[in-house]
Amino acid sequence: VLDRVQQFQFNLAQAGDARELLRFLPDRSASFVVFNPQHRSDLDHLKFGNEAARQIGRAALPTMSDSHIDLCLREAVRSLVPSEYVFYWIDTFFVCMGAHLRVADVLRPVDLVSWDNLRMGMGKRSRRRGDYVLALQKPPITAKTWTDHSIPSRWSEKIDRKSHPRIKPTELTSRLIGAVTKPGDLVVDPAAGSFLVLEIAQLLGRRFVGCDLMRDSKETRT
Ligand SMILES: C[S@@+](CC[C@H](N)C(=O)[O-])C[C@H]1O[C@@H](n2cnc3c(N)ncnc32)[C@H](O)[C@@H]1O
């Protein structure tokens, strides 16, 4: 039985499943993977009872189970050049739960940047003001593939949520891509939301491949 793999295009905003996209990539072809899934359990622990329009928009996004997320991360490792990174966006709850440690046998956590979106959110104890991005490195572990040493581990940046309820900071994303890739390298975003990473990759002269389950496949942006 042929195991059919969906074909994806480069430098395009397209519809698709994250794991399918990662399966499509050849071994050791990617220099940067950013992964910002909508966790299935996220919606439960973030229920505060006074949700505004933005939270309702977030609740409408399709979610991924923990096991789907782990399979995506493991597939991402296969597609990565050795010593390159998955930048994994997670919130306070998942940092506390150590969600990334389920894949620590193949992806080592080597750094963490805390993003402050400068806007008071909600919370059952402290109130949320941004998320975290973990740098998970494929072995062999070395700092030599990271070239920008002036990125602070506390990063303040406002975002404009009009294009997507979960959009991430442009400048931080741009600095991270610049830190670990060179022009022409392949940048991957398998749950791309707003396709902000496509825009940044193009500005920086990197190749891009990515998808989102919610993307209208007829709509393209190059
Ligand atoms: C947190 S958002 C990503 C936001 C993105 N980082 C940005 O800056 O715009 C998560 C996205 O994952 C998408 N998604 C959920 N399940 C998916 C799947 N199986 N494959 C691909 N995308 C998926 C959702 O539609 C949603 O847009």
mmCIF file of C-alpha atoms and ligand atoms in Angstrom:
data_model
loop_
_atom_site.group_PDB
_atom_site.id
_atom_site.type_symbol
_atom_site.label_atom_id
_atom_site.label_comp_id
_atom_site.label_asym_id
_atom_site.label_seq_id
_atom_site.Cartn_x
_atom_site.Cartn_y
_atom_site.Cartn_z
ATOM 1 C CA VAL A 1 0.000 0.000 0.000
ATOM 2 C CA LEU A 2 1.406 3.360 -1.017
ATOM 3 C CA ASP A 3 1.636 5.809 1.863
ATOM 4 C CA ARG A 4 0.607 8.981 0.006
ATOM 5 C CA VAL A 5 2.241 12.181 1.159
ATOM 6 C CA GLN A 6 0.554 15.505 0.337
ATOM 7 C CA GLN A 7 2.645 17.733 -1.915
ATOM 8 C CA PHE A 8 3.440 21.188 -0.591
ATOM 9 C CA GLN A 9 4.762 24.265 -2.324
ATOM 10 C CA PHE A 10 7.505 26.599 -1.217
ATOM 11 C CA ASN A 11 7.135 30.324 -0.436
ATOM 12 C CA LEU A 12 3.356 30.115 -0.332
ATOM 13 C CA ALA A 13 0.559 30.406 2.240
ATOM 14 C CA GLN A 14 -1.309 27.105 1.890
ATOM 15 C CA ALA A 15 -3.700 24.767 3.677
ATOM 16 C CA GLY A 16 -2.450 21.539 5.196
ATOM 17 C CA ASP A 17 -1.754 19.451 8.265
ATOM 18 C CA ALA A 18 1.422 20.127 10.232
ATOM 19 C CA ARG A 19 2.549 16.507 10.405
ATOM 20 C CA GLU A 20 1.898 15.968 6.700
ATOM 21 C CA LEU A 21 3.997 19.002 5.852
ATOM 22 C CA LEU A 22 6.874 17.795 8.024
ATOM 23 C CA ARG A 23 6.661 14.288 6.508
ATOM 24 C CA PHE A 24 6.958 15.873 3.062
ATOM 25 C CA LEU A 25 10.362 17.397 3.899
ATOM 26 C CA PRO A 26 13.539 15.463 3.036
ATOM 27 C CA ASP A 27 15.896 14.436 5.854
ATOM 28 C CA ARG A 28 18.239 17.225 7.022
ATOM 29 C CA SER A 29 16.726 19.867 4.709
ATOM 30 C CA ALA A 30 15.481 22.488 7.205
ATOM 31 C CA SER A 31 17.579 25.018 9.088
ATOM 32 C CA PHE A 32 14.822 26.504 11.243
ATOM 33 C CA VAL A 33 11.481 25.124 12.385
ATOM 34 C CA VAL A 34 9.093 27.309 14.336
ATOM 35 C CA PHE A 35 6.224 25.454 16.007
ATOM 36 C CA ASN A 36 3.310 27.249 17.621
ATOM 37 C CA PRO A 37 0.507 24.690 17.898
ATOM 38 C CA GLN A 38 -2.859 25.312 19.460
ATOM 39 C CA HIS A 39 -2.776 22.758 22.314
ATOM 40 C CA ARG A 40 -6.041 20.891 22.865
ATOM 41 C CA SER A 41 -5.746 21.158 26.657
ATOM 42 C CA ASP A 42 -4.961 24.906 26.367
ATOM 43 C CA LEU A 43 -8.604 25.854 26.132
ATOM 44 C CA ASP A 44 -9.509 24.166 29.422
ATOM 45 C CA HIS A 45 -6.808 25.650 31.578
ATOM 46 C CA LEU A 46 -7.344 29.088 30.036
ATOM 47 C CA LYS A 47 -11.097 29.228 30.768
ATOM 48 C CA PHE A 48 -11.549 32.228 33.014
ATOM 49 C CA GLY A 49 -15.253 32.882 32.519
ATOM 50 C CA ASN A 50 -14.937 36.443 31.235
ATOM 51 C CA GLU A 51 -13.593 35.757 27.743
ATOM 52 C CA ALA A 52 -13.626 38.649 25.300
ATOM 53 C CA ALA A 53 -13.773 38.520 21.495
ATOM 54 C CA ARG A 54 -10.078 37.678 21.150
ATOM 55 C CA GLN A 55 -10.362 34.588 23.361
ATOM 56 C CA ILE A 56 -13.462 33.508 21.478
ATOM 57 C CA GLY A 57 -11.430 33.818 18.240
ATOM 58 C CA ARG A 58 -8.706 31.661 19.770
ATOM 59 C CA ALA A 59 -11.240 29.053 20.926
ATOM 60 C CA ALA A 60 -12.431 28.723 17.315
ATOM 61 C CA LEU A 61 -8.974 27.600 16.107
ATOM 62 C CA PRO A 62 -8.436 23.873 15.499
ATOM 63 C CA THR A 63 -6.350 22.241 18.217
ATOM 64 C CA MET A 64 -3.732 19.481 18.387
ATOM 65 C CA SER A 65 -3.492 16.685 20.955
ATOM 66 C CA ASP A 66 -0.265 16.180 22.917
ATOM 67 C CA SER A 67 0.500 13.039 20.926
ATOM 68 C CA HIS A 68 0.019 14.850 17.590
ATOM 69 C CA ILE A 69 2.314 17.642 18.789
ATOM 70 C CA ASP A 70 4.981 15.138 19.831
ATOM 71 C CA LEU A 71 4.778 13.344 16.464
ATOM 72 C CA CYS A 72 5.205 16.706 14.707
ATOM 73 C CA LEU A 73 8.240 17.541 16.841
ATOM 74 C CA ARG A 74 9.825 14.153 16.126
ATOM 75 C CA GLU A 75 9.195 14.551 12.395
ATOM 76 C CA ALA A 76 10.693 18.056 12.595
ATOM 77 C CA VAL A 77 13.891 16.577 14.036
ATOM 78 C CA ARG A 78 14.234 14.247 11.065
ATOM 79 C CA SER A 79 13.867 17.170 8.658
ATOM 80 C CA LEU A 80 16.371 19.386 10.492
ATOM 81 C CA VAL A 81 20.048 19.842 9.703
ATOM 82 C CA PRO A 82 22.056 18.564 12.738
ATOM 83 C CA SER A 83 22.700 21.234 15.410
ATOM 84 C CA GLU A 84 19.770 23.360 14.120
ATOM 85 C CA TYR A 85 16.689 24.335 16.082
ATOM 86 C CA VAL A 86 12.970 24.003 16.647
ATOM 87 C CA PHE A 87 11.645 27.223 18.201
ATOM 88 C CA TYR A 88 8.708 25.979 20.223
ATOM 89 C CA TRP A 89 6.183 28.558 21.474
ATOM 90 C CA ILE A 90 4.544 27.618 24.758
ATOM 91 C CA ASP A 91 2.645 29.358 27.521
ATOM 92 C CA THR A 92 3.249 29.426 31.284
ATOM 93 C CA PHE A 93 1.198 26.283 31.891
ATOM 94 C CA PHE A 94 3.145 24.179 29.405
ATOM 95 C CA VAL A 95 6.489 25.499 30.653
ATOM 96 C CA CYS A 96 5.448 24.453 34.182
ATOM 97 C CA MET A 97 4.296 21.044 32.926
ATOM 98 C CA GLY A 98 7.550 20.543 30.998
ATOM 99 C CA ALA A 99 5.627 19.641 27.808
ATOM 100 C CA HIS A 100 8.846 19.831 25.773
ATOM 101 C CA LEU A 101 10.530 17.171 27.940
ATOM 102 C CA ARG A 102 8.450 14.448 26.260
ATOM 103 C CA VAL A 103 10.766 14.825 23.253
ATOM 104 C CA ALA A 104 13.997 15.580 25.156
ATOM 105 C CA ASP A 105 15.517 12.318 23.828
ATOM 106 C CA VAL A 106 15.707 13.937 20.342
ATOM 107 C CA LEU A 107 15.480 17.703 20.998
ATOM 108 C CA ARG A 108 17.451 19.278 23.801
ATOM 109 C CA PRO A 109 16.115 22.503 25.433
ATOM 110 C CA VAL A 110 19.065 24.910 25.254
ATOM 111 C CA ASP A 111 17.525 28.377 25.659
ATOM 112 C CA LEU A 112 14.320 30.207 26.546
ATOM 113 C CA VAL A 113 13.145 33.709 25.605
ATOM 114 C CA SER A 114 10.293 35.203 27.571
ATOM 115 C CA TRP A 115 8.123 37.474 25.417
ATOM 116 C CA ASP A 116 6.260 40.366 27.057
ATOM 117 C CA ASN A 117 3.461 41.620 24.787
ATOM 118 C CA LEU A 118 3.061 44.730 26.994
ATOM 119 C CA ARG A 119 -0.647 44.076 27.381
ATOM 120 C CA MET A 120 -2.278 42.728 30.544
ATOM 121 C CA GLY A 121 -4.058 39.436 29.919
ATOM 122 C CA MET A 122 -5.985 37.077 32.157
ATOM 123 C CA GLY A 123 -4.906 34.478 34.692
ATOM 124 C CA LYS A 124 -6.076 32.455 37.661
ATOM 125 C CA ARG A 125 -3.008 33.506 39.670
ATOM 126 C CA SER A 126 -0.598 35.890 37.915
ATOM 127 C CA ARG A 127 -1.973 37.584 34.821
ATOM 128 C CA ARG A 128 -0.626 36.622 31.402
ATOM 129 C CA ARG A 129 1.452 39.079 29.422
ATOM 130 C CA GLY A 130 2.925 37.056 26.568
ATOM 131 C CA ASP A 131 4.406 33.588 26.088
ATOM 132 C CA TYR A 132 7.744 31.790 25.924
ATOM 133 C CA VAL A 133 9.771 30.524 23.016
ATOM 134 C CA LEU A 134 12.003 27.546 23.745
ATOM 135 C CA ALA A 135 15.063 26.849 21.631
ATOM 136 C CA LEU A 136 15.184 23.064 21.199
ATOM 137 C CA GLN A 137 18.345 21.873 19.464
ATOM 138 C CA LYS A 138 18.875 18.746 17.420
ATOM 139 C CA PRO A 139 22.137 17.066 18.509
ATOM 140 C CA PRO A 140 25.061 17.452 18.334
ATOM 141 C CA ILE A 141 24.583 20.247 20.864
ATOM 142 C CA THR A 142 26.734 23.278 20.145
ATOM 143 C CA ALA A 143 26.364 27.078 20.354
ATOM 144 C CA LYS A 144 28.356 27.538 17.133
ATOM 145 C CA THR A 145 25.285 27.505 14.839
ATOM 146 C CA TRP A 146 23.783 30.530 16.710
ATOM 147 C CA THR A 147 25.419 33.713 15.435
ATOM 148 C CA ASP A 148 23.477 36.618 17.005
ATOM 149 C CA HIS A 149 24.555 36.927 20.637
ATOM 150 C CA SER A 150 22.682 40.141 21.438
ATOM 151 C CA ILE A 151 19.122 38.769 21.678
ATOM 152 C CA PRO A 152 17.950 39.415 25.267
ATOM 153 C CA SER A 153 16.176 36.589 27.099
ATOM 154 C CA ARG A 154 13.455 39.081 28.116
ATOM 155 C CA TRP A 155 11.844 40.474 24.956
ATOM 156 C CA SER A 156 9.183 43.216 24.922
ATOM 157 C CA GLU A 157 7.217 43.698 21.714
ATOM 158 C CA LYS A 158 3.645 44.681 20.952
ATOM 159 C CA ILE A 159 1.723 42.802 18.294
ATOM 160 C CA ASP A 160 -1.261 43.541 16.101
ATOM 161 C CA ARG A 161 -3.815 40.740 16.494
ATOM 162 C CA LYS A 162 -5.978 41.853 13.556
ATOM 163 C CA SER A 163 -4.544 39.290 11.105
ATOM 164 C CA HIS A 164 -4.597 36.365 13.628
ATOM 165 C CA PRO A 165 -5.633 36.001 17.310
ATOM 166 C CA ARG A 166 -2.372 34.183 18.172
ATOM 167 C CA ILE A 167 0.126 36.106 16.024
ATOM 168 C CA LYS A 168 3.676 36.168 17.395
ATOM 169 C CA PRO A 169 6.157 39.083 17.587
ATOM 170 C CA THR A 170 7.675 40.045 14.217
ATOM 171 C CA GLU A 171 10.972 41.497 15.403
ATOM 172 C CA LEU A 172 11.795 38.618 17.774
ATOM 173 C CA THR A 173 10.947 36.051 15.079
ATOM 174 C CA SER A 174 13.113 37.920 12.612
ATOM 175 C CA ARG A 175 16.081 38.006 15.027
ATOM 176 C CA LEU A 176 15.773 34.275 15.771
ATOM 177 C CA ILE A 177 15.668 33.375 12.073
ATOM 178 C CA GLY A 178 18.673 35.649 11.483
ATOM 179 C CA ALA A 179 20.550 34.083 14.419
ATOM 180 C CA VAL A 180 20.532 30.511 13.126
ATOM 181 C CA THR A 181 20.079 30.649 9.334
ATOM 182 C CA LYS A 182 21.805 32.065 6.269
ATOM 183 C CA PRO A 183 20.238 33.426 3.046
ATOM 184 C CA GLY A 184 18.799 30.559 0.991
ATOM 185 C CA ASP A 185 18.282 28.286 4.035
ATOM 186 C CA LEU A 186 14.894 26.644 4.561
ATOM 187 C CA VAL A 187 12.566 28.032 7.255
ATOM 188 C CA VAL A 188 9.561 25.869 8.223
ATOM 189 C CA ASP A 189 6.307 26.797 9.991
ATOM 190 C CA PRO A 190 3.869 23.851 10.033
ATOM 191 C CA ALA A 191 1.071 25.669 11.949
ATOM 192 C CA ALA A 192 1.595 29.073 10.392
ATOM 193 C CA GLY A 193 -1.590 30.972 11.412
ATOM 194 C CA SER A 194 -1.089 34.447 9.935
ATOM 195 C CA PHE A 195 1.904 33.311 7.814
ATOM 196 C CA LEU A 196 3.950 36.035 9.442
ATOM 197 C CA VAL A 197 6.999 33.735 9.220
ATOM 198 C CA LEU A 198 6.578 33.516 5.429
ATOM 199 C CA GLU A 199 6.745 37.305 5.199
ATOM 200 C CA ILE A 200 9.810 37.497 7.438
ATOM 201 C CA ALA A 201 11.593 34.659 5.617
ATOM 202 C CA GLN A 202 11.053 36.434 2.303
ATOM 203 C CA LEU A 203 12.340 39.743 3.676
ATOM 204 C CA LEU A 204 15.464 37.953 4.935
ATOM 205 C CA GLY A 205 16.009 36.008 1.688
ATOM 206 C CA ARG A 206 15.295 32.584 3.233
ATOM 207 C CA ARG A 207 13.178 29.890 1.570
ATOM 208 C CA PHE A 208 9.924 29.023 3.346
ATOM 209 C CA VAL A 209 7.575 26.110 3.541
ATOM 210 C CA GLY A 210 4.558 26.067 5.828
ATOM 211 C CA CYS A 211 0.846 25.480 6.134
ATOM 212 C CA ASP A 212 -2.145 25.893 8.403
ATOM 213 C CA LEU A 213 -5.187 23.668 8.714
ATOM 214 C CA MET A 214 -7.451 26.723 8.490
ATOM 215 C CA ARG A 215 -5.896 28.262 5.395
ATOM 216 C CA ASP A 216 -8.140 28.634 2.369
ATOM 217 C CA SER A 217 -6.136 26.669 -0.234
ATOM 218 C CA LYS A 218 -7.260 29.017 -3.014
ATOM 219 C CA GLU A 219 -5.773 32.007 -1.246
ATOM 220 C CA THR A 220 -2.070 32.430 -1.954
ATOM 221 C CA ARG A 221 0.523 34.940 -0.924
ATOM 222 C CA THR A 222 4.052 34.877 -2.344
HETATM 223 C C1 LIG B 1 -1.228 29.496 17.816
HETATM 224 S S1 LIG B 1 -1.739 29.529 16.173
HETATM 225 C C2 LIG B 1 -0.291 29.966 15.247
HETATM 226 C C3 LIG B 1 -0.068 31.460 15.125
HETATM 227 C C4 LIG B 1 1.157 31.823 14.318
HETATM 228 N N1 LIG B 1 2.377 31.488 15.035
HETATM 229 C C5 LIG B 1 1.198 33.290 13.966
HETATM 230 O O1 LIG B 1 2.164 34.013 14.336
HETATM 231 O O2 LIG B 1 0.263 33.748 13.294
HETATM 232 C C6 LIG B 1 -1.930 27.818 15.854
HETATM 233 C C7 LIG B 1 -2.409 27.512 14.470
HETATM 234 O O3 LIG B 1 -2.351 26.099 14.289
HETATM 235 C C8 LIG B 1 -3.347 25.757 13.347
HETATM 236 N N2 LIG B 1 -3.509 24.301 13.414
HETATM 237 C C9 LIG B 1 -4.208 23.559 14.314
HETATM 238 N N3 LIG B 1 -4.098 22.251 14.037
HETATM 239 C C10 LIG B 1 -3.303 22.151 12.945
HETATM 240 C C11 LIG B 1 -2.784 21.070 12.187
HETATM 241 N N4 LIG B 1 -3.083 19.802 12.491
HETATM 242 N N5 LIG B 1 -1.984 21.349 11.145
HETATM 243 C C12 LIG B 1 -1.686 22.634 10.808
HETATM 244 N N6 LIG B 1 -2.143 23.702 11.483
HETATM 245 C C13 LIG B 1 -2.925 23.470 12.544
HETATM 246 C C14 LIG B 1 -4.540 26.605 13.760
HETATM 247 O O4 LIG B 1 -5.433 26.782 12.676
HETATM 248 C C15 LIG B 1 -3.841 27.910 14.183
HETATM 249 O O5 LIG B 1 -3.868 28.878 13.145
#
